[in-house]
Short mmCIF file of C-alpha atoms and ligand atoms in Angstrom, two decimals:
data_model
loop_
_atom_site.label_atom_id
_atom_site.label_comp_id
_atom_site.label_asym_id
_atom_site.label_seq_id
_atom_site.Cartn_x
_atom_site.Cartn_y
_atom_site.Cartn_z
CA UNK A 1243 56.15 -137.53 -34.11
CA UNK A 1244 57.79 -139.58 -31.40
CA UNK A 1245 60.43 -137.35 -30.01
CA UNK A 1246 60.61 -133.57 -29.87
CA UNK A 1247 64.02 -131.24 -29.60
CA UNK A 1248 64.20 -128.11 -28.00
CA UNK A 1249 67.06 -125.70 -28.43
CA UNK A 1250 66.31 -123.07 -25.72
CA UNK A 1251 66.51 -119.16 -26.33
CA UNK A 1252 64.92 -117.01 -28.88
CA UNK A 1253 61.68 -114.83 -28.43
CA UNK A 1254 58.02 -115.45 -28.31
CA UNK A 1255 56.80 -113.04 -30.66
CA UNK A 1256 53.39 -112.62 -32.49
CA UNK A 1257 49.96 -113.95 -32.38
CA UNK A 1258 48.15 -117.08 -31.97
CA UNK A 1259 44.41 -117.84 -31.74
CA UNK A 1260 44.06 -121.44 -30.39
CA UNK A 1261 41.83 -124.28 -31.14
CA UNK A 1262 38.64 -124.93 -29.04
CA UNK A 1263 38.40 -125.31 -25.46
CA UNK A 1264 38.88 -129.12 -24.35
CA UNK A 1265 36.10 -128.67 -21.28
CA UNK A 1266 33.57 -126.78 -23.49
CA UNK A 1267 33.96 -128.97 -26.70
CA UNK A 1268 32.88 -131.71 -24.58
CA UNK A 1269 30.12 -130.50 -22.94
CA UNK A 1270 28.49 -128.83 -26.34
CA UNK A 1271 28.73 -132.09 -28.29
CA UNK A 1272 27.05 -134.41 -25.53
CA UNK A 1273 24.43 -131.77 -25.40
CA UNK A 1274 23.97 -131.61 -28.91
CA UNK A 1275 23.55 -134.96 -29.24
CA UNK A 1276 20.95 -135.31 -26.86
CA UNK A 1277 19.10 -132.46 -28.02
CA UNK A 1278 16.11 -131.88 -30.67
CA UNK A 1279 17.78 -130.58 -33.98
CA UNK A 1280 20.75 -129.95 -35.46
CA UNK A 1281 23.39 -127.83 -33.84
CA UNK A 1282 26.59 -125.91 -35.32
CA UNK A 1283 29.41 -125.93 -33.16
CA UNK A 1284 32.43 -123.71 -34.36
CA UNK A 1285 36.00 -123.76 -33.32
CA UNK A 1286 35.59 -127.59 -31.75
CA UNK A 1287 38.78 -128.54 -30.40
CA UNK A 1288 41.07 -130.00 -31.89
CA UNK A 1289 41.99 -132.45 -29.10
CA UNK A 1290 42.09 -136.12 -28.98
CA UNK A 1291 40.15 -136.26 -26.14
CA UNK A 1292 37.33 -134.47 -27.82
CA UNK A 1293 37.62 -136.81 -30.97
CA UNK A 1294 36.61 -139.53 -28.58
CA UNK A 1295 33.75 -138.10 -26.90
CA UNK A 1296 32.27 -137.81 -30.57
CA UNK A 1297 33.24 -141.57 -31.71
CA UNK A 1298 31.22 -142.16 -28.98
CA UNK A 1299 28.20 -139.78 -29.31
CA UNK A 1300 28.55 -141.55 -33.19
CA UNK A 1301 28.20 -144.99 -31.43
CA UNK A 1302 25.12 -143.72 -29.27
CA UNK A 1303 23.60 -142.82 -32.82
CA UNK A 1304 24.52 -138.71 -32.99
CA UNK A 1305 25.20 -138.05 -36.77
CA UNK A 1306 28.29 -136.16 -36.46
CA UNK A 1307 29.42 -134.04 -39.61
CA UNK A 1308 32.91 -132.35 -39.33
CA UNK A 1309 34.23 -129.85 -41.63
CA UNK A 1310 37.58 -127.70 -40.97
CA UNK A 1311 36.90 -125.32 -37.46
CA UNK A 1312 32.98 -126.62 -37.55
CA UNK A 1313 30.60 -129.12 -36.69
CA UNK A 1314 27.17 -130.17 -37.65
CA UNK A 1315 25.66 -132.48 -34.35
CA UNK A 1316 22.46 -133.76 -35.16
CA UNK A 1317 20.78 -134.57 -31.51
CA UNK A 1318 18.22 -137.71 -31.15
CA UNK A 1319 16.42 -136.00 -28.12
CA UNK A 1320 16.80 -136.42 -24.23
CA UNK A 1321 15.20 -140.72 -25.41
CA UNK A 1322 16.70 -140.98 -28.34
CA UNK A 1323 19.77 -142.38 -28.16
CA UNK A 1324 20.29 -146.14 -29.34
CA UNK A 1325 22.24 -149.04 -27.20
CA UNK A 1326 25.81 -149.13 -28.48
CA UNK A 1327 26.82 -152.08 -30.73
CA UNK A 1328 30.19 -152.05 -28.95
CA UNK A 1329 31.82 -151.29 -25.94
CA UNK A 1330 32.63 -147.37 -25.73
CA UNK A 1331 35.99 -146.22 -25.54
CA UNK A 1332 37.03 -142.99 -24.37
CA UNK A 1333 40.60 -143.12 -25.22
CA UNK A 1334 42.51 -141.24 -22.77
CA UNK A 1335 40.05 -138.72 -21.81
CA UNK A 1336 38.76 -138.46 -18.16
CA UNK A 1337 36.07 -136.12 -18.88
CA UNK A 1338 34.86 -138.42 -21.76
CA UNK A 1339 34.43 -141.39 -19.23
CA UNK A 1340 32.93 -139.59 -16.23
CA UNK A 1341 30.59 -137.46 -18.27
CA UNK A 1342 29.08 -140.13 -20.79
CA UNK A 1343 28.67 -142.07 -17.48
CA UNK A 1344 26.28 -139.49 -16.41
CA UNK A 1345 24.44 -140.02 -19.62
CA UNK A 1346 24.56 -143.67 -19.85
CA UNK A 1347 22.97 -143.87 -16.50
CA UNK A 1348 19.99 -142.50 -17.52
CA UNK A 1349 19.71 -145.00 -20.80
CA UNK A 1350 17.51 -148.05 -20.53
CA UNK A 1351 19.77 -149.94 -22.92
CA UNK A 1352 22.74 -151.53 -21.28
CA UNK A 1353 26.17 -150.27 -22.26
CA UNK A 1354 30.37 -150.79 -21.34
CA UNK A 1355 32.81 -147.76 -21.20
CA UNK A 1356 36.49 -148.43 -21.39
CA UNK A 1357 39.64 -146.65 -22.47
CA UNK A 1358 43.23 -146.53 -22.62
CA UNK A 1359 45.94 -147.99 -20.14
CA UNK A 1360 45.97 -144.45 -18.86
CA UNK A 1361 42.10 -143.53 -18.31
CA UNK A 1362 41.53 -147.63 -16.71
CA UNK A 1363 44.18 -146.79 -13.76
CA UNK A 1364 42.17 -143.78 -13.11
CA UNK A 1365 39.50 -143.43 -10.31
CA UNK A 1366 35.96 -144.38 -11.70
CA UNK A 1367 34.21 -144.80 -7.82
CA UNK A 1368 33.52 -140.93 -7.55
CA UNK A 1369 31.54 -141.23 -10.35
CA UNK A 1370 30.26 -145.15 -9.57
CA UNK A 1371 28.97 -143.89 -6.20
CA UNK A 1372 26.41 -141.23 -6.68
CA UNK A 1373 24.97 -142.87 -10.11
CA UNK A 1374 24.81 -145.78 -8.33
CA UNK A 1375 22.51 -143.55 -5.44
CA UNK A 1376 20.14 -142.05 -8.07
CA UNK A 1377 19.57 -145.78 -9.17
CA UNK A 1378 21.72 -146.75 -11.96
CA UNK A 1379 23.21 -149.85 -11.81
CA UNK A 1380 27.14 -149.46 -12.88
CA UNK A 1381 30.08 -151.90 -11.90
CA UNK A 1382 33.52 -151.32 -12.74
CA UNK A 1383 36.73 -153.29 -12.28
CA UNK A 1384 37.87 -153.79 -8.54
CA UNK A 1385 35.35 -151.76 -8.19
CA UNK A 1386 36.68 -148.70 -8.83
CA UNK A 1387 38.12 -148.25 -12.58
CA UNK A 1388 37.24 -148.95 -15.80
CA UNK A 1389 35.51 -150.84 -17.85
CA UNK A 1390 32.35 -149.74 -16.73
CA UNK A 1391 29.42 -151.99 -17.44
CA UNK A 1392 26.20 -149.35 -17.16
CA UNK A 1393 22.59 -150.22 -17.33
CA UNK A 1394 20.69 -147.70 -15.95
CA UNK A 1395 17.31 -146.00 -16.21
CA UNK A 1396 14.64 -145.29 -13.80
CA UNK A 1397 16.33 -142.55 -11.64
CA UNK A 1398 15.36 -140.56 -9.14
CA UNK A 1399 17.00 -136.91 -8.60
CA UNK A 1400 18.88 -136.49 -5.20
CA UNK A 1401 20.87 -134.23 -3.00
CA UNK A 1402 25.03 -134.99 -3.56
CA UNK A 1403 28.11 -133.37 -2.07
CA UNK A 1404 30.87 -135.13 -3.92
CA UNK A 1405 33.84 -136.16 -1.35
CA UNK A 1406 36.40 -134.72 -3.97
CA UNK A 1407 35.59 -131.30 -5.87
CA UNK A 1408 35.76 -132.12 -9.72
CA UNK A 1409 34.35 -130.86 -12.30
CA UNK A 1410 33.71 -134.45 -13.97
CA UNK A 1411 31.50 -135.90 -11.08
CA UNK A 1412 29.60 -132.61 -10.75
CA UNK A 1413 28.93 -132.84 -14.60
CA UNK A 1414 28.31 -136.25 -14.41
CA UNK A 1415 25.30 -136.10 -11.55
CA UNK A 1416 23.83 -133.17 -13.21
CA UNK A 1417 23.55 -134.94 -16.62
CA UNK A 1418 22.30 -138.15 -14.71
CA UNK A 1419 19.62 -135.12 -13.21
CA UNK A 1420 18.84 -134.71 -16.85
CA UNK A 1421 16.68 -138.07 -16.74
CA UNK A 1422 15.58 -138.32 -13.19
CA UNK A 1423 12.64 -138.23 -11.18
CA UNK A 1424 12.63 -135.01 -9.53
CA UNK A 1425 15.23 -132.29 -8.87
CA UNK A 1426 18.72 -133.25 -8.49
CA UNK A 1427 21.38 -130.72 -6.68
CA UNK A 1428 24.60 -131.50 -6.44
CA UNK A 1429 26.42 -129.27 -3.22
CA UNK A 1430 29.58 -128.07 -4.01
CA UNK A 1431 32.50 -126.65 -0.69
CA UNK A 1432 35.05 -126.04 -3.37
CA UNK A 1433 33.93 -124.22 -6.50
CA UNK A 1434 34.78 -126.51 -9.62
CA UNK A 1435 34.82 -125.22 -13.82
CA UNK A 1436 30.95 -124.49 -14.10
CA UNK A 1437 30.69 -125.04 -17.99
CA UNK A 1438 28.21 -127.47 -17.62
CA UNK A 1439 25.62 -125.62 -16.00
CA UNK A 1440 26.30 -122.81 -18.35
CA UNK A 1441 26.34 -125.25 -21.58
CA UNK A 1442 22.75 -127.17 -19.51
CA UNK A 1443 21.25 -123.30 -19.61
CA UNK A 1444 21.93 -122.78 -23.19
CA UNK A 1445 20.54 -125.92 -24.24
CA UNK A 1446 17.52 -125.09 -23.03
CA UNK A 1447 17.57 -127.28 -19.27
CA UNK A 1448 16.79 -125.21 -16.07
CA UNK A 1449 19.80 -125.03 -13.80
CA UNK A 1450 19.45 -123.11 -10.87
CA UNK A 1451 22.75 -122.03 -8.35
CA UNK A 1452 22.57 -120.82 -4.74
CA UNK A 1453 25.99 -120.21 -3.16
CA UNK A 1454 27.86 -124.16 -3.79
CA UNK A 1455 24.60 -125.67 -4.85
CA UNK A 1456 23.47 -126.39 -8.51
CA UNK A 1457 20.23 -127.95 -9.15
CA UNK A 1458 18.57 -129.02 -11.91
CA UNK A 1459 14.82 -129.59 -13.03
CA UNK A 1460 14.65 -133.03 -14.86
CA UNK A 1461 13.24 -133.66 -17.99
CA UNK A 1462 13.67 -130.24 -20.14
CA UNK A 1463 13.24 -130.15 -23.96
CA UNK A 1464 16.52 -129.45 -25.19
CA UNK A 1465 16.77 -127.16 -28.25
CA UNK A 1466 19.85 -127.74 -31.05
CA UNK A 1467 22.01 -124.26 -30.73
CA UNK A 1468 24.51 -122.39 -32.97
CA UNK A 1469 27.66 -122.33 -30.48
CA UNK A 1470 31.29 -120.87 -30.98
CA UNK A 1471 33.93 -122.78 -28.49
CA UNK A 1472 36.72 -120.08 -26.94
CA UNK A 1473 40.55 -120.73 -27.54
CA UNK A 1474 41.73 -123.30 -24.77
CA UNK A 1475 43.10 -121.28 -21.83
CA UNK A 1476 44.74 -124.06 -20.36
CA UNK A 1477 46.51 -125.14 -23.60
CA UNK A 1478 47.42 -121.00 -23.55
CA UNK A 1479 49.09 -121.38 -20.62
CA UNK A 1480 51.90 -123.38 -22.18
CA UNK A 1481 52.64 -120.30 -24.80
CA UNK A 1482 52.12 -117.54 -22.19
CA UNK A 1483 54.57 -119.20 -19.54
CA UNK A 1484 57.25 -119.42 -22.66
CA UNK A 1485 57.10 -116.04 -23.36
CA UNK A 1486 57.03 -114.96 -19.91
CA UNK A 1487 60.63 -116.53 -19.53
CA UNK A 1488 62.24 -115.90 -22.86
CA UNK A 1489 63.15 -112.17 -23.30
CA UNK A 1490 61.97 -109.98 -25.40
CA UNK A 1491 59.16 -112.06 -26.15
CA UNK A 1492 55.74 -110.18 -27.08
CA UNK A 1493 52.85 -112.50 -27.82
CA UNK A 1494 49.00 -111.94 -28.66
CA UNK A 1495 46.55 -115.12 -27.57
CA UNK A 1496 42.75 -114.19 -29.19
CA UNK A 1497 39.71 -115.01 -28.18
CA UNK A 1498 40.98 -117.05 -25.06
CA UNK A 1499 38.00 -118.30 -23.01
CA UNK A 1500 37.87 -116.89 -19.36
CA UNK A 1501 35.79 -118.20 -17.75
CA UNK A 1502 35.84 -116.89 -13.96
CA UNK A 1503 36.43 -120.61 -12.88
CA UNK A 1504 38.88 -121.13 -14.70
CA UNK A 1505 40.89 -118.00 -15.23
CA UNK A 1506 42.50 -117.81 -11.72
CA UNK A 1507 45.88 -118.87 -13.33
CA UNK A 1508 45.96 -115.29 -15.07
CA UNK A 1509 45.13 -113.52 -11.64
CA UNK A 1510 48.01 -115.82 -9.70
CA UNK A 1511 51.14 -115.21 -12.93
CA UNK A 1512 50.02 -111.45 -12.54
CA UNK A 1513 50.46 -111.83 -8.76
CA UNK A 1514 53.57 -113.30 -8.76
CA UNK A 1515 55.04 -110.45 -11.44
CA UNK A 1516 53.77 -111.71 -14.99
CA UNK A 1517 53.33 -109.23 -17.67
CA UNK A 1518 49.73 -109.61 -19.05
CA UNK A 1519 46.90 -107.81 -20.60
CA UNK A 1520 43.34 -107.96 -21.26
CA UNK A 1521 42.05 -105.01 -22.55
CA UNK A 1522 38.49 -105.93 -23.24
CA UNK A 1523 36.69 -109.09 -22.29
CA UNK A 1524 33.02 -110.21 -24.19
CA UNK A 1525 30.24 -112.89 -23.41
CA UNK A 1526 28.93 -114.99 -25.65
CA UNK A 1527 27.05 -118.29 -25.20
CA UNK A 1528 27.48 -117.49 -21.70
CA UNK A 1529 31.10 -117.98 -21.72
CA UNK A 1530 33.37 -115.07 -21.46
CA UNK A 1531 36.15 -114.89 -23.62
CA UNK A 1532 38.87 -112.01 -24.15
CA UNK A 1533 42.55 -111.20 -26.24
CA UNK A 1534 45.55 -111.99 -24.32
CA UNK A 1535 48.86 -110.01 -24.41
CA UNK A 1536 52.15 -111.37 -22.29
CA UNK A 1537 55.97 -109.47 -22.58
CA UNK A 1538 58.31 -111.36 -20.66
CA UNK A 1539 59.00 -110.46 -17.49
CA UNK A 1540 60.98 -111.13 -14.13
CA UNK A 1541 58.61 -113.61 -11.20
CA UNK A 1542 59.05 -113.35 -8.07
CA UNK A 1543 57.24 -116.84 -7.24
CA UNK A 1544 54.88 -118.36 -5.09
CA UNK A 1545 52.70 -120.69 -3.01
CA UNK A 1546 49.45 -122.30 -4.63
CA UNK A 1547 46.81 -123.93 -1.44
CA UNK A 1548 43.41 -124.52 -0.84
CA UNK A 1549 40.84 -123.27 -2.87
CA UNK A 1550 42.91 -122.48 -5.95
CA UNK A 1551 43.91 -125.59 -6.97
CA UNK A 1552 40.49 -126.93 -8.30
CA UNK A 1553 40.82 -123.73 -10.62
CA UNK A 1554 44.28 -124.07 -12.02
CA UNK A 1555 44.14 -127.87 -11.34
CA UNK A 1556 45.13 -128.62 -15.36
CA UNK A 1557 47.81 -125.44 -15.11
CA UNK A 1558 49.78 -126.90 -12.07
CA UNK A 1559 52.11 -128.88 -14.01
CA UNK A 1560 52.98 -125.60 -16.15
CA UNK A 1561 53.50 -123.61 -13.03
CA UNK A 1562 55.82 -126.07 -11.12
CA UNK A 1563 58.01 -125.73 -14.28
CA UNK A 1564 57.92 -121.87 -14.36
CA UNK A 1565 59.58 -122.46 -10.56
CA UNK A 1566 63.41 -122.75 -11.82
CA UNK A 1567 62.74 -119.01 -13.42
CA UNK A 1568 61.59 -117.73 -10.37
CA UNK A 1569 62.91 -115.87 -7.59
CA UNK A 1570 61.24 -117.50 -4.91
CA UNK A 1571 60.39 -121.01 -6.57
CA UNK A 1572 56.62 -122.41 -6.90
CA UNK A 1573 55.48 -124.43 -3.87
CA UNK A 1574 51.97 -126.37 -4.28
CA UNK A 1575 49.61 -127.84 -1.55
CA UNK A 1576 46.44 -129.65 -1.49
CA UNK A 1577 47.26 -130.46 -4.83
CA UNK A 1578 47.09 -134.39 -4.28
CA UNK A 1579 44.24 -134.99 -7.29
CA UNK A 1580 47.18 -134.48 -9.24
CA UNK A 1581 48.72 -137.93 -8.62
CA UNK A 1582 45.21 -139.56 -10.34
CA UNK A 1583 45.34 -137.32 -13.53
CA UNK A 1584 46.75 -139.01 -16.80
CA UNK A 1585 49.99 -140.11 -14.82
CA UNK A 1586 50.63 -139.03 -11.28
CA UNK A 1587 51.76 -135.52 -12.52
CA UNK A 1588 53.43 -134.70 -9.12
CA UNK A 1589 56.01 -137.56 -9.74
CA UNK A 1590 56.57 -137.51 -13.29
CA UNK A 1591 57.12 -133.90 -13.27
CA UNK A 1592 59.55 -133.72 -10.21
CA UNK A 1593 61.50 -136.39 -12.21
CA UNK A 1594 61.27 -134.24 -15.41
CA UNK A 1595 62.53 -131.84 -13.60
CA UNK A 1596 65.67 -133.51 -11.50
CA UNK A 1597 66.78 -134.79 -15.17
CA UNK A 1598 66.94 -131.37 -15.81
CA UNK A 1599 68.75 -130.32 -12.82
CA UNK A 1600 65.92 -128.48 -11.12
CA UNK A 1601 66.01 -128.94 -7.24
CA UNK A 1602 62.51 -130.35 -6.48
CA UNK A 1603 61.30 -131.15 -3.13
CA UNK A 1604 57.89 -133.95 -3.47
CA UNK A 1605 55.20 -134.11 -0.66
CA UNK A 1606 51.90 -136.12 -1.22
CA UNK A 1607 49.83 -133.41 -1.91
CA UNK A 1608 51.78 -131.24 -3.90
CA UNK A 1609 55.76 -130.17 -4.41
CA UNK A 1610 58.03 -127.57 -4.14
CA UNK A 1611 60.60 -126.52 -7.31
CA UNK A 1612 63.23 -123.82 -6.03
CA UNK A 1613 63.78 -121.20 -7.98
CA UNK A 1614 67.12 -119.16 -9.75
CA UNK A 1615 69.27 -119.65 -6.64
CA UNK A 1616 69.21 -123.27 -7.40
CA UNK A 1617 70.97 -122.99 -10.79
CA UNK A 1618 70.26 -123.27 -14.39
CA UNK A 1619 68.35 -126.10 -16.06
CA UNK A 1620 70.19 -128.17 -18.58
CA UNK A 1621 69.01 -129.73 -21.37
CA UNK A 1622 68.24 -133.20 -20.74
CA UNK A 1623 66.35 -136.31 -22.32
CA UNK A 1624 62.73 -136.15 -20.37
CA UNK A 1625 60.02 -139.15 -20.58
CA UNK A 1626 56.61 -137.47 -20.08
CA UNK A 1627 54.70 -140.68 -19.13
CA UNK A 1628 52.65 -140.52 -22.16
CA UNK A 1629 50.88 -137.39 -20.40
CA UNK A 1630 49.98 -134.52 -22.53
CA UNK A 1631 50.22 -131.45 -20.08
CA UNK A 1632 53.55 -132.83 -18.53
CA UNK A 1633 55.34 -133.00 -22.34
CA UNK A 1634 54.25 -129.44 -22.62
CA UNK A 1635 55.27 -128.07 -19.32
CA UNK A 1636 59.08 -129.95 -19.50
CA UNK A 1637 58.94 -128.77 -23.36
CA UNK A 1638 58.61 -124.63 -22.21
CA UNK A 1639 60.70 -125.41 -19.27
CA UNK A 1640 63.74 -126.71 -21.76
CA UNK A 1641 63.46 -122.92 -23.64
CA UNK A 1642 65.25 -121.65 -20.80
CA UNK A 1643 67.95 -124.55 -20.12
CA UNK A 1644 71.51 -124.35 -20.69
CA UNK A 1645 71.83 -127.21 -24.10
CA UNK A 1646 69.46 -128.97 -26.08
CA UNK A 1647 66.54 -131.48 -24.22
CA UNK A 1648 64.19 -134.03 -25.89
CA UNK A 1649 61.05 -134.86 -25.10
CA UNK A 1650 60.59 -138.75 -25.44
CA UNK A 1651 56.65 -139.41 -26.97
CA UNK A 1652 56.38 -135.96 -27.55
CA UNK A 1653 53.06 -136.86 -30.10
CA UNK A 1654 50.94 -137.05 -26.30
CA UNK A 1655 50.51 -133.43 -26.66
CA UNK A 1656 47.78 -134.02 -28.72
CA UNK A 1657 45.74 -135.23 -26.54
CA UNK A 1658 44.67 -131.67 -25.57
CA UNK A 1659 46.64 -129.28 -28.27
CA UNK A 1660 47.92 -131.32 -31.45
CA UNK A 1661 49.37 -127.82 -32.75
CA UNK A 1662 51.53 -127.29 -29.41
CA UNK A 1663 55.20 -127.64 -30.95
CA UNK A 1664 54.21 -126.19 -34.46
CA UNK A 1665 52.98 -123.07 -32.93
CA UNK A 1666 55.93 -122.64 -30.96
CA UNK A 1667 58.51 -123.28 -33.37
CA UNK A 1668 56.30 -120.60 -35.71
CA UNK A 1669 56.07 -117.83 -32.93
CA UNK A 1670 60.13 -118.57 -32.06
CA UNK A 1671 61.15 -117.59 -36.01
CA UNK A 1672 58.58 -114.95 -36.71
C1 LIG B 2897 37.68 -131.26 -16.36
C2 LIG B 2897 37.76 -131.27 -14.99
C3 LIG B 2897 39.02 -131.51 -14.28
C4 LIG B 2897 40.21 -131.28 -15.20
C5 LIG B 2897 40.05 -131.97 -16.52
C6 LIG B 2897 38.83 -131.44 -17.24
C7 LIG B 2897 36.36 -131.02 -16.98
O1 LIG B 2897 39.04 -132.85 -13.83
O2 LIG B 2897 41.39 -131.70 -14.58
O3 LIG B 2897 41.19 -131.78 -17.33
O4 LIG B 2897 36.30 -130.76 -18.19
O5 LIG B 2897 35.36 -131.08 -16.26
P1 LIG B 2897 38.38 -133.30 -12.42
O6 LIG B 2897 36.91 -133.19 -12.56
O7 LIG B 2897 38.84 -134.71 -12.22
O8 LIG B 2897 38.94 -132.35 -11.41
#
């Protein structure tokens, strides 16, 4: 694909229903694969990212059959899995990394985790630390990044309150907790995605919460299950910001997963003036999942802190972007996890954004993009630093710009929605 054009104007206007969600897809197939039976997962995601988490559940000894919007996950059993014949790699994908690392710890077999230029720059220690404290031993370069070389076995369950919240290092001690010696319970200050525990219950494991604090019993008998993955609300975003900004643009997003944790970006684009709908919302699998309806519609803008940013920590990038069609402009703070995601996204988003004309003020935890009063975008030529979320964000930014902008590497959008530019270009002509 290499590079990607956008001509700005036209309408949003239709309906989508989006591939799986990246989080879920993750969690369902490592817990598949380490359960009794064969499990049916429908609407996997479509996402790189979750194509590497099965290579390596394939490498582990899963049998993995895919057909179109299904798969077939035969599990080996909480002992079951075999000593890889290679080293793992987990391309690009964070969760990949940090959950199998979980996993691996709790293997007798020794075993190596690497992936791309991307994912070995990225903080490993968070995860390093507490497997290293239930008894695992795992070493990574300098300490802190991958390759990880993992030999583990022989844990013991223990009582962790990660430094940073994330939803990786929580999912990672809990699955670690899967093959311990007692209880593990990992203490949570700021609430992270819960999709683990969720996925952990419907497997079968015993997961118990009490205000920040999820524990879990070691040692359950987990049971293959029939599972149906919600759309991606976090690759929804990207759609529902570009028809918030282009007029007259009426778009439909089914079957969106909403998970409490991770819906606060609805609640915050309604604050700040966003036209959306939800008539009905259902559970299922013990996710919740619901049809979304946006009209474009003027924002006034707003300031993102605190306890809000682990839940819209992947939908930061696309609300920085909305800032140049706001009123007020979009100011984010305690935001500074961002600089360790696939590139530091507060940097190569500000710079996406200059190109463009924005008027972007950086601080280390965060930034500040002014809104109307600042001018127009123009089209420009953006670099997206090979990160998925950032092509995506400059890409809906550019359908508002004065002249034409290209997006350099544009194929990175695949890591987490492959059908990101198709769709749009379909719901722009309908
Ligand atoms: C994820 C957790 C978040 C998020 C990532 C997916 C998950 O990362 O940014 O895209 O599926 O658990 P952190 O755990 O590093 O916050």
């Amino acid at each position: 694909m290499g590079k990607q054009t956008i001509s700005p104007g036209g309408a949003i206007e239709g309906s989508v229903e989006l591939p799986g969600d990246k989080s879920i897809s993750h969690r369902y197939a490592i817990l598949a694969a380490l359960a009794e039976g064969s499990s049916e997962i429908v609407n996997y995601a479509t996402a790189a990212d979750c194509r590497s988490t099965l290579d390596c559940l394939r490498e582990l000894g899963a049998a993995i059959e895919a057909a179109p919007g299904r798969l077939r996950i035969t599990g080996k059993g909480l002992d079951g899995l075999r000593q890889p014949r290679q080293t793992l790699d987990a391309g690009n994908s964070g969760s990949t990394m940090r959950m199998l690392a979980g996993v691996l710890a709790g293997q007798a077999f020794a075993s190596s985790i690497t992936g791309d230029e991307s994912l070995r720059r990225r903080p490993m220690r968070r995860v390093i630390e507490p497997l290293r404290r239930m008894g695992a031993e795992i070493r990574g370069r300098d300490g802190d990044c991958a390759p990880l070389e993992i030999r583990g076995g022989h844990l013991h369950g223990m009582d962790y309150a990660p430094p940073v919240p994330s939803a990786q290092v929580k999912s990672a001690v809990l699955l670690a907790g899967l093959f311990a010696e007692g209880i593990t319970t990992v203490r949570e200050s700021i609430r992270t995605r819960d999709h683990t525990e969720l996925a952990l219950r419907e497997f079968g494991a015993v997961v118990e919460t009490a205000g920040g604090a999820i524990s879990i019993q070691p040692r359950p008998k987990l049971v293959a299950r029939q599972l149906q993955v919600p759309g991606d609300l976090s690759a929804a975003v990207f759609l529902i910001a570009a028809a918030l900004i282009l007029p007259n643009s009426s778009l439909t997003l089914h079957n969106v997963g909403l998970n409490p944790t991770r819906a606060r970006v609805l609640d915050f684009l309604i604050s700040i003036g966003g036209s959306l709908r939800i008539p009905s919302v259902k559970a299922r699998d013990g996710e919740l999942t619901g049809d979304v309806s946006v009209r474009q519609a003027p924002l006034a803008g707003g300031r993102i802190a605190g306890a809000q940013v682990a839940e819209m920590i992947d939908e930061l990038p696309m609300l920085a972007a909305l800032g140049p069609y706001t009123e007020q402009g979009i100011e984010i703070h305690d935001a500074q996890e961002l600089r360790v995601k696939e590139s530091d996204r507060i940097a190569t988003l500000a710079g996406g954004l200059r190109l463009m004309g924005a008027r972007v003020e950086e601080f280390p935890d965060g930034l500040r993009v002014e809104g109307r009063g600042a001018g127009k975008l123009r089209g420009a030529t953006v670099d997206p630093q090979g990160d998925h979320r950032i092509a995506m964000a400059l890409a809906v930014a550019a359908l508002g710009a004065e002249g034409k902008t290209t997006i350099r590497g544009a194929e990175c959008a695949g890591v987490s929605f492959p059908e990101f530019f198709e769709t749009l270009k379909r719901l722009r002509e309908d």
